[in-house]
Tab-separated table of C-alpha atoms and ligand atoms in Angstrom:
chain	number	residue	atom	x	y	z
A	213	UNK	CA	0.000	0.000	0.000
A	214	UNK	CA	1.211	3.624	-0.667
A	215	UNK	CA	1.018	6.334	2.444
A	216	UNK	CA	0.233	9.472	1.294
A	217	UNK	CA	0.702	12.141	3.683
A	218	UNK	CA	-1.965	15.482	2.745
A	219	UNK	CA	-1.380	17.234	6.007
A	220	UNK	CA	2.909	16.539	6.713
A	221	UNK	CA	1.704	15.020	9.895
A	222	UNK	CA	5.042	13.690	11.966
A	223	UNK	CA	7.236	11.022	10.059
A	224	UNK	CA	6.659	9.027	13.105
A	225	UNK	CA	2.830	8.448	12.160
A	226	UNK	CA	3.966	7.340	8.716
A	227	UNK	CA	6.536	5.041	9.552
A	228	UNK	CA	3.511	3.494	12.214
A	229	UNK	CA	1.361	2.805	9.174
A	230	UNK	CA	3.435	1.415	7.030
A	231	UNK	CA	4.317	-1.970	7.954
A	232	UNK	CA	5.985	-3.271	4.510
A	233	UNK	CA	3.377	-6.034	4.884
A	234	UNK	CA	4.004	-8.459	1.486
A	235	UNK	CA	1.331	-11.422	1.590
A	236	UNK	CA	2.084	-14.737	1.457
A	237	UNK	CA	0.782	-16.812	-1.080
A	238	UNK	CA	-1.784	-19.683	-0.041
A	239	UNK	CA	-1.962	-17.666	3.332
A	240	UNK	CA	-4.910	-15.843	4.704
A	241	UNK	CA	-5.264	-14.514	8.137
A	242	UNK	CA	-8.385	-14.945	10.173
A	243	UNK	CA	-9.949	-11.685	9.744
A	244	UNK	CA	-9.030	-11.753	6.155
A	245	UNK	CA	-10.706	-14.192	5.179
A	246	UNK	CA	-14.047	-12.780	6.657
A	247	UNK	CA	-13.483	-10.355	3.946
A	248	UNK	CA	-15.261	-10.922	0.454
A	249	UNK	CA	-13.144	-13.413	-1.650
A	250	UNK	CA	-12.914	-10.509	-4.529
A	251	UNK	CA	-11.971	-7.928	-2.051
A	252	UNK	CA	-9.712	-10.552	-0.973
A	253	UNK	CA	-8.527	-11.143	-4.305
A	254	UNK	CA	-7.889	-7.813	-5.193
A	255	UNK	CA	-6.252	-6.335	-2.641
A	256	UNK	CA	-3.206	-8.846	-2.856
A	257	UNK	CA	-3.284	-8.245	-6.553
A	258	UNK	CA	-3.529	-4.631	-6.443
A	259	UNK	CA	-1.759	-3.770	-2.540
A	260	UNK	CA	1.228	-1.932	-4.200
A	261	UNK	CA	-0.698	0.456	-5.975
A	262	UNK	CA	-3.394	1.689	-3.504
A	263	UNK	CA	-3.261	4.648	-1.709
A	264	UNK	CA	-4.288	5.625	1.666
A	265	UNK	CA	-3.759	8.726	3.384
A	266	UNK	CA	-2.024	8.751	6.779
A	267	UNK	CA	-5.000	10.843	7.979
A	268	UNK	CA	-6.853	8.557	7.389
A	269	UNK	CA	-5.706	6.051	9.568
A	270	UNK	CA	-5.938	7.336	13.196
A	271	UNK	CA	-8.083	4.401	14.274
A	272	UNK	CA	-5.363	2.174	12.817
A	273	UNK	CA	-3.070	3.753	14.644
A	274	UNK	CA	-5.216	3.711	17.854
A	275	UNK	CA	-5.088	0.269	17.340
A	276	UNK	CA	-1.649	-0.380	17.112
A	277	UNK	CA	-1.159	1.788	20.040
A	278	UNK	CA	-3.559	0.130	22.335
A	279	UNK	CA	-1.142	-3.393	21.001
A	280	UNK	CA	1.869	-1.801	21.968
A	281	UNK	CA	0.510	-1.224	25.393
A	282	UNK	CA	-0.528	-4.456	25.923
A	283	UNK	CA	2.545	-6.065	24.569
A	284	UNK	CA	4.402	-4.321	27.156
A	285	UNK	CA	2.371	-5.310	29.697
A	286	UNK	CA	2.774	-8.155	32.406
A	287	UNK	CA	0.231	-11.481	31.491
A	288	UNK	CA	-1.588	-12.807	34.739
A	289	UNK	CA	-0.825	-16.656	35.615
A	290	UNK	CA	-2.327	-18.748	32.412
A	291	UNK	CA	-2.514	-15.704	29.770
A	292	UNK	CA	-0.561	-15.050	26.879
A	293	UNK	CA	-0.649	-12.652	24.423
A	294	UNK	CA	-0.077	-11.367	21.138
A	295	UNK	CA	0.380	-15.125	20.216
A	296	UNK	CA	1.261	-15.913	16.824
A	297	UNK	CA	-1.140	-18.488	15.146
A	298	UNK	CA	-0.573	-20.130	11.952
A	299	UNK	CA	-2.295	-23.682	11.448
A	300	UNK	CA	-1.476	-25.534	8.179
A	301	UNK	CA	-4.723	-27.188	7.047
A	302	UNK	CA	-3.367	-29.441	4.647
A	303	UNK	CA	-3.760	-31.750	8.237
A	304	UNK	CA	-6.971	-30.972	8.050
A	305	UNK	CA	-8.035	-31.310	4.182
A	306	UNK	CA	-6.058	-33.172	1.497
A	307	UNK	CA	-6.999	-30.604	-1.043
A	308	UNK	CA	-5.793	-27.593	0.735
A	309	UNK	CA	-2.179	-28.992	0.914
A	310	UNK	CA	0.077	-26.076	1.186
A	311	UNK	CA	-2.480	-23.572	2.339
A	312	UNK	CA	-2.234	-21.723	6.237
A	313	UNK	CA	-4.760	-20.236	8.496
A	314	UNK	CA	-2.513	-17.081	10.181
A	315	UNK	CA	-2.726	-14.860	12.929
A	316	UNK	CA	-2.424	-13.250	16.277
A	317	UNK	CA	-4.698	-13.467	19.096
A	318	UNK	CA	-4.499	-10.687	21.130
A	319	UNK	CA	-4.849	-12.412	24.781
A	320	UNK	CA	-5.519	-16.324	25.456
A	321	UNK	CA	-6.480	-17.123	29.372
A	322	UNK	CA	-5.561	-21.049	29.689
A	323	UNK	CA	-6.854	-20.778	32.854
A	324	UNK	CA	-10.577	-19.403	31.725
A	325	UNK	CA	-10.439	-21.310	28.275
A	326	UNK	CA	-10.979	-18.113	26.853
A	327	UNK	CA	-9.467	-15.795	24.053
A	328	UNK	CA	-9.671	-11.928	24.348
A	329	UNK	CA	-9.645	-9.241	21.751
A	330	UNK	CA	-9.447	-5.452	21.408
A	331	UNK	CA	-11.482	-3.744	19.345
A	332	UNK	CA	-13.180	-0.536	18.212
A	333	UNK	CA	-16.499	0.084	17.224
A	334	UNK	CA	-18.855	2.809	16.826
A	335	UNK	CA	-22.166	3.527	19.301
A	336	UNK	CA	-24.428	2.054	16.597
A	337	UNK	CA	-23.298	-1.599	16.541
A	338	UNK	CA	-23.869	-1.397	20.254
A	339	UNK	CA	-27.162	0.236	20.280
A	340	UNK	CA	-28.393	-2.679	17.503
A	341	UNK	CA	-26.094	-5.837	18.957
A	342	UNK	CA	-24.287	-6.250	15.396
A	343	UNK	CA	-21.947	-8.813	16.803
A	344	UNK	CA	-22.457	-11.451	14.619
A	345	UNK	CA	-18.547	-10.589	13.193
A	346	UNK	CA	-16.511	-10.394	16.021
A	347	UNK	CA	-17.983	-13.563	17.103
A	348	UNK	CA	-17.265	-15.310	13.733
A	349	UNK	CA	-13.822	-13.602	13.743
A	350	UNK	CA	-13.034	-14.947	17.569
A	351	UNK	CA	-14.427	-18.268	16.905
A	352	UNK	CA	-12.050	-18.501	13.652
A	353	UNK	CA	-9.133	-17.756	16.737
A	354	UNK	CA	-10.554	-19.697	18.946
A	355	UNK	CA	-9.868	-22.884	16.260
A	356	UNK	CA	-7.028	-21.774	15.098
A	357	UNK	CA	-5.918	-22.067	19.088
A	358	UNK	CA	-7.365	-25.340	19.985
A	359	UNK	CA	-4.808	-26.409	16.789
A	360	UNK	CA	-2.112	-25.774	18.808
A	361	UNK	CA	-3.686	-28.228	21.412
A	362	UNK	CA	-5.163	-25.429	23.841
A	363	UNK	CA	-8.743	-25.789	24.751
A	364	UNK	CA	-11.128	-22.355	24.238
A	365	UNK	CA	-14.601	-22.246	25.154
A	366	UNK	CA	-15.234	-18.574	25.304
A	367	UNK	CA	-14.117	-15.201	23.984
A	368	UNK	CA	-14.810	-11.448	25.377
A	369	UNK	CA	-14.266	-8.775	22.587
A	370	UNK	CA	-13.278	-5.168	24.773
A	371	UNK	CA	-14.517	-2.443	22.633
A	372	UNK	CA	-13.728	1.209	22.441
A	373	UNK	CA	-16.860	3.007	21.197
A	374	UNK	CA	-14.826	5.414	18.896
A	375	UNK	CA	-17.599	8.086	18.420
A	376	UNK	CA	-19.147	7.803	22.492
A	377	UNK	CA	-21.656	10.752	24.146
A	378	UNK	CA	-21.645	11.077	27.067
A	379	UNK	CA	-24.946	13.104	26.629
A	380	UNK	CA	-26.493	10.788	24.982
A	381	UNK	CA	-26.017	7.921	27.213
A	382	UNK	CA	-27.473	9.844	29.886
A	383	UNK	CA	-30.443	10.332	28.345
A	384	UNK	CA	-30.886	7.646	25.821
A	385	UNK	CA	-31.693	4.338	27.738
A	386	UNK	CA	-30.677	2.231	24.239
A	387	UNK	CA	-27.246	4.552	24.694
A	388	UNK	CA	-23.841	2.391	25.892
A	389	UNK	CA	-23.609	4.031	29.116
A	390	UNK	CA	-19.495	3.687	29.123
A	391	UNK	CA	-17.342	4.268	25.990
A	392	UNK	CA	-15.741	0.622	26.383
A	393	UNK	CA	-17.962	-2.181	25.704
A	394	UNK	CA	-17.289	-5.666	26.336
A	395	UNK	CA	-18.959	-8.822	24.535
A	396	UNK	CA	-19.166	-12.026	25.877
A	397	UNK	CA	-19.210	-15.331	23.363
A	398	UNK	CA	-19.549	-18.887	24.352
A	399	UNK	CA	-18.582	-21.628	21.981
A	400	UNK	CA	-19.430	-25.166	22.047
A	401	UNK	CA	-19.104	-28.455	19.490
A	402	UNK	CA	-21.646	-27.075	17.167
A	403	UNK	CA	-19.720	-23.910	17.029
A	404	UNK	CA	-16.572	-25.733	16.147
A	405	UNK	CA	-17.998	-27.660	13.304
A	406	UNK	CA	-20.253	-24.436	12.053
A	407	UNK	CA	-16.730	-22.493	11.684
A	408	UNK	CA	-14.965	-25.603	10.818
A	409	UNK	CA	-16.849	-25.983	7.437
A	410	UNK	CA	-16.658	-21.834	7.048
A	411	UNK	CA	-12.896	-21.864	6.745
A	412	UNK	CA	-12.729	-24.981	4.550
A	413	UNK	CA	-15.369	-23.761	2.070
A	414	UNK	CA	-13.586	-19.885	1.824
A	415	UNK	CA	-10.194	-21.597	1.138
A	416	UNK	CA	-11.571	-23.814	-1.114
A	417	UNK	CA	-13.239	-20.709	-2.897
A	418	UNK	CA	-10.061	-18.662	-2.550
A	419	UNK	CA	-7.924	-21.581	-4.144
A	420	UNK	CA	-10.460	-21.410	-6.830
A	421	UNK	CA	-10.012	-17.795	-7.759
A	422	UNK	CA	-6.604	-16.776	-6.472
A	423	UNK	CA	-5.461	-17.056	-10.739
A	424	UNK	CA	-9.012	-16.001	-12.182
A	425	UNK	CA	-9.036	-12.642	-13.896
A	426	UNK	CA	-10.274	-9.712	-12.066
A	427	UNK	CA	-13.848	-10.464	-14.123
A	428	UNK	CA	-13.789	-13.451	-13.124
A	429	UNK	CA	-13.731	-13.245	-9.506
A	430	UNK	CA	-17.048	-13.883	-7.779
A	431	UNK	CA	-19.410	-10.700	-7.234
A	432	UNK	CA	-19.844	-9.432	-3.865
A	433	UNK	CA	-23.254	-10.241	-2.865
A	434	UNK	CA	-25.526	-7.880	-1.475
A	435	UNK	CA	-24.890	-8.543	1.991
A	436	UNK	CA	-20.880	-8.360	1.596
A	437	UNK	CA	-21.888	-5.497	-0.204
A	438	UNK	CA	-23.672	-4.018	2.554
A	439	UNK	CA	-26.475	-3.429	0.119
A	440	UNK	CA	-28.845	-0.819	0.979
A	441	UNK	CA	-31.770	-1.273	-1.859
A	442	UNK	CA	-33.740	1.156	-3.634
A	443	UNK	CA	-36.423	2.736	-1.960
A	444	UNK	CA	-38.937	4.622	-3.961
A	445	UNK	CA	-40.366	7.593	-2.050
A	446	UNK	CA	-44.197	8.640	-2.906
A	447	UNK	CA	-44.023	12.527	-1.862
A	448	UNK	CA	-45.371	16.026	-2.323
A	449	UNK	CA	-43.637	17.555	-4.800
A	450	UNK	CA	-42.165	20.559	-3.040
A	451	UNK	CA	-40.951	18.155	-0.292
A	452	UNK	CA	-37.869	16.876	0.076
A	453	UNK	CA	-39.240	13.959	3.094
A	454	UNK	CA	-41.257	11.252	1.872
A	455	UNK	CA	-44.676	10.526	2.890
A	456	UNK	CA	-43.686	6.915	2.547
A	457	UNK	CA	-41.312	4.660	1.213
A	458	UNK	CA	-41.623	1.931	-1.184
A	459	UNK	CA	-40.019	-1.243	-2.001
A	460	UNK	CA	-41.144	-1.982	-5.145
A	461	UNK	CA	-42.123	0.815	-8.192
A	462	UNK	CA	-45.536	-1.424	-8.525
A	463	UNK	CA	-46.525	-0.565	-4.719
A	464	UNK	CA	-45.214	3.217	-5.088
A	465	UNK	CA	-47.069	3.619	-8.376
A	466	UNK	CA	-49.911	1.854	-6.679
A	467	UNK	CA	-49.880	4.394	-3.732
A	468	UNK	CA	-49.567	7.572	-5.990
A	469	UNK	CA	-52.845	6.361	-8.336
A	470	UNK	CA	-54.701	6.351	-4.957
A	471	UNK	CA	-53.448	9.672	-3.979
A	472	UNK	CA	-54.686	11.149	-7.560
A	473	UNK	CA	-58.078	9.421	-7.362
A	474	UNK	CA	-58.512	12.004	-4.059
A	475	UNK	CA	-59.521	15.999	-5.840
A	476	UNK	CA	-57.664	17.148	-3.159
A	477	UNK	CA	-54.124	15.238	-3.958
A	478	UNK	CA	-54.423	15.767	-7.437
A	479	UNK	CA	-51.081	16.601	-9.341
A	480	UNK	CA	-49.708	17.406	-5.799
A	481	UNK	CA	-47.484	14.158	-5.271
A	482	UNK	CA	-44.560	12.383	-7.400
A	483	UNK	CA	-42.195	9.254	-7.280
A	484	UNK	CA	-38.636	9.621	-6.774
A	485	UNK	CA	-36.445	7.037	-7.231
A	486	UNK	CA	-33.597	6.619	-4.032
A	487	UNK	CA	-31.129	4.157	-5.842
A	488	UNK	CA	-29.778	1.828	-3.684
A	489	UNK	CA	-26.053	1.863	-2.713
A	490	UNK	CA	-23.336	-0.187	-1.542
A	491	UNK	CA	-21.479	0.784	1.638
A	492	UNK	CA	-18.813	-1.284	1.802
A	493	UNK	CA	-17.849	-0.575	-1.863
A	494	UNK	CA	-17.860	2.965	-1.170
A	495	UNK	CA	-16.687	3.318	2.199
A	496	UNK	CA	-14.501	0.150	2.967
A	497	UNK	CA	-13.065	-1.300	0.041
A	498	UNK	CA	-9.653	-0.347	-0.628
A	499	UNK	CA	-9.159	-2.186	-4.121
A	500	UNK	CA	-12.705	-0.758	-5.002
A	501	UNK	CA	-10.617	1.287	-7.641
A	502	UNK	CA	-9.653	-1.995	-9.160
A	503	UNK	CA	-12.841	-3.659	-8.879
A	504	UNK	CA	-14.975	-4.226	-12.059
A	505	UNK	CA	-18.573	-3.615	-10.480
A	506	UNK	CA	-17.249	-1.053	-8.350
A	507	UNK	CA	-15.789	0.889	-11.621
A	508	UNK	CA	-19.274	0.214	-13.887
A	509	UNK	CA	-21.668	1.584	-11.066
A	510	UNK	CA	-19.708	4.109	-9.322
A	511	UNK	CA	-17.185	5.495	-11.449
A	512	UNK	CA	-18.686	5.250	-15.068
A	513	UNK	CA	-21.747	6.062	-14.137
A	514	UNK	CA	-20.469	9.566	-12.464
A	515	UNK	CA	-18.690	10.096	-15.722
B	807	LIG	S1	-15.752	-2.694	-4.489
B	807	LIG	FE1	-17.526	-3.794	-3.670
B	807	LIG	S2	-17.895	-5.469	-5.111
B	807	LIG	FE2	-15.803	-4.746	-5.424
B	807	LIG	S3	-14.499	-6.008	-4.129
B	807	LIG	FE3	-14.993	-4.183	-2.973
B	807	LIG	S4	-16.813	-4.773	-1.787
B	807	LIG	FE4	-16.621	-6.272	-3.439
């Protein structure tokens, strides 16, 4: 990846960011591979040549701040941290000879059976329990632990809420009342085998694709996409709110013929059409300037 530096902040914030990292081939780590295979794809293929703005990294650099700290720090009897993980799962399927399962857990309690990680997170994922990640993420650790012949039956993910009000959380009951959250998981057999088949079945896919052209790499689907769909808005035509939105054209169209069949509606309301957009495409893709259906409906489209 390139560092670009807009503002001249310190050297010292560059240098932070930019960690040389080269990927190694048949190796994905476990939060990688929660990623989209062609996001996957991409940014391996294309890591040299995006850009990203030192600026633009502060959380990553909170991040490997809060690391450091805890790096430095003395474990309790039991605990380890920051251990590296890298399983080769050619022991575990035939076909994926050759290919590895990295990375680093951030804290594993022997003693507990459980694995720890830091995070950061904003109020909203709190407010609507949007966990489901971080406890796919810590149950890929929590394998790739038990590999090395440790047994895990828990995990607690300690958040920072990044974007935390204090106003608000006295007055919003919903609200996190503290700006560090922390999530408990447990994990049984069923868990095991559920993530079990979820790493074979990505690898397989990612052997699959890792020589297909860029074209050729499976579309994002809408969820990876974090698709919000089209909404069509029946409203009165000096207003910018809708008075309501609409799945489907048929039901908006519906709605508005009802709305004329009243004399005192008449000619008063319209349809407007909210496309749809993808969020992670155009908020937290970093090869989406590489990406085939990111270039046909975002940049050609603007052209
Ligand atoms: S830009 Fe969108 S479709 Fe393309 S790789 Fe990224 S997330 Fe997937």
């Amino acid at each position: 990846m390139k560092i670009t530096n807009q503002l001249g902040l310190p050297k010292q914030l560059v240098e932070l960011v930019n960690s040389n990292y080269k990927p190694t081939q048949h190796q994905y780590s476990c939060t990688t591979i929660l990623k989209p295979t062609r996001q996957i794809i991409l940014e391996r293929r294309y890591g040299e040549q995006i850009e990203q703005d030192v600026s633009d990294m502060c959380w990553m650099i909170f991040g490997i701040a809060v690391h450091s700290v805890i790096e430095n720090s003395q474990e309790d009897e039991g605990q380890f941290k920051e251990e590296k993980l890298k399983v080769d799962l050619g022991k575990y399927w035939e076909e994926l000879e050759g290919y590895y399962l990295s990375g680093r857990s951030d804290m594993i309690d022997l003693i507990k059976k459980m694995i720890v990680d830091w995070k950061t997170c904003s109020a909203w994922k709190v407010i609507y329990k949007d966990f489901e990640d971080w406890r796919k993420e810590m149950l890929i650790y929590a394998w790739a632990v038990k590999d090395i012949g440790f047994e895990i039956n828990k995990a607690e993910a300690i958040a920072f809420i990044k974007d935390h009000n204090k106003t608000k959380s006295k007055t919003d009951s919903q609200y996190p009342k503290l700006p560090i959250w922390v999530e408990k998981f447990k994990f049984n057999d069923n868990s095991f085998k559920e993530i079990e088949k979820f790493i074979y079945d990505k690898f397989m896919e990612l052997k699959k694709y890792e020589n297909a052209t860029d074209k050729e790499l499976p579309i994002c689907t809408d969820e990876e996409r974090w698709r919000e769909p089209t909404k069509y808005a029946v409203k009165k035509k000096a207003n910018i709110k809708a008075s309501k939105l609409h799945d489907t054209l048929e039901e908006a169209e519906k709605h508005l013929e009802n709305l004329e069949n009243k004399e005192e509606c008449k000619g008063l309301y319209e349809i407007e059409v909210r496309e749809g957009t993808d969020k992670r495409c155009l908020e937290y893709c970093s090869c989406c300037n590489f990406c085939p259906y990111y270039i046909k409906n975002y940049m050609e489209k603007s052209d």
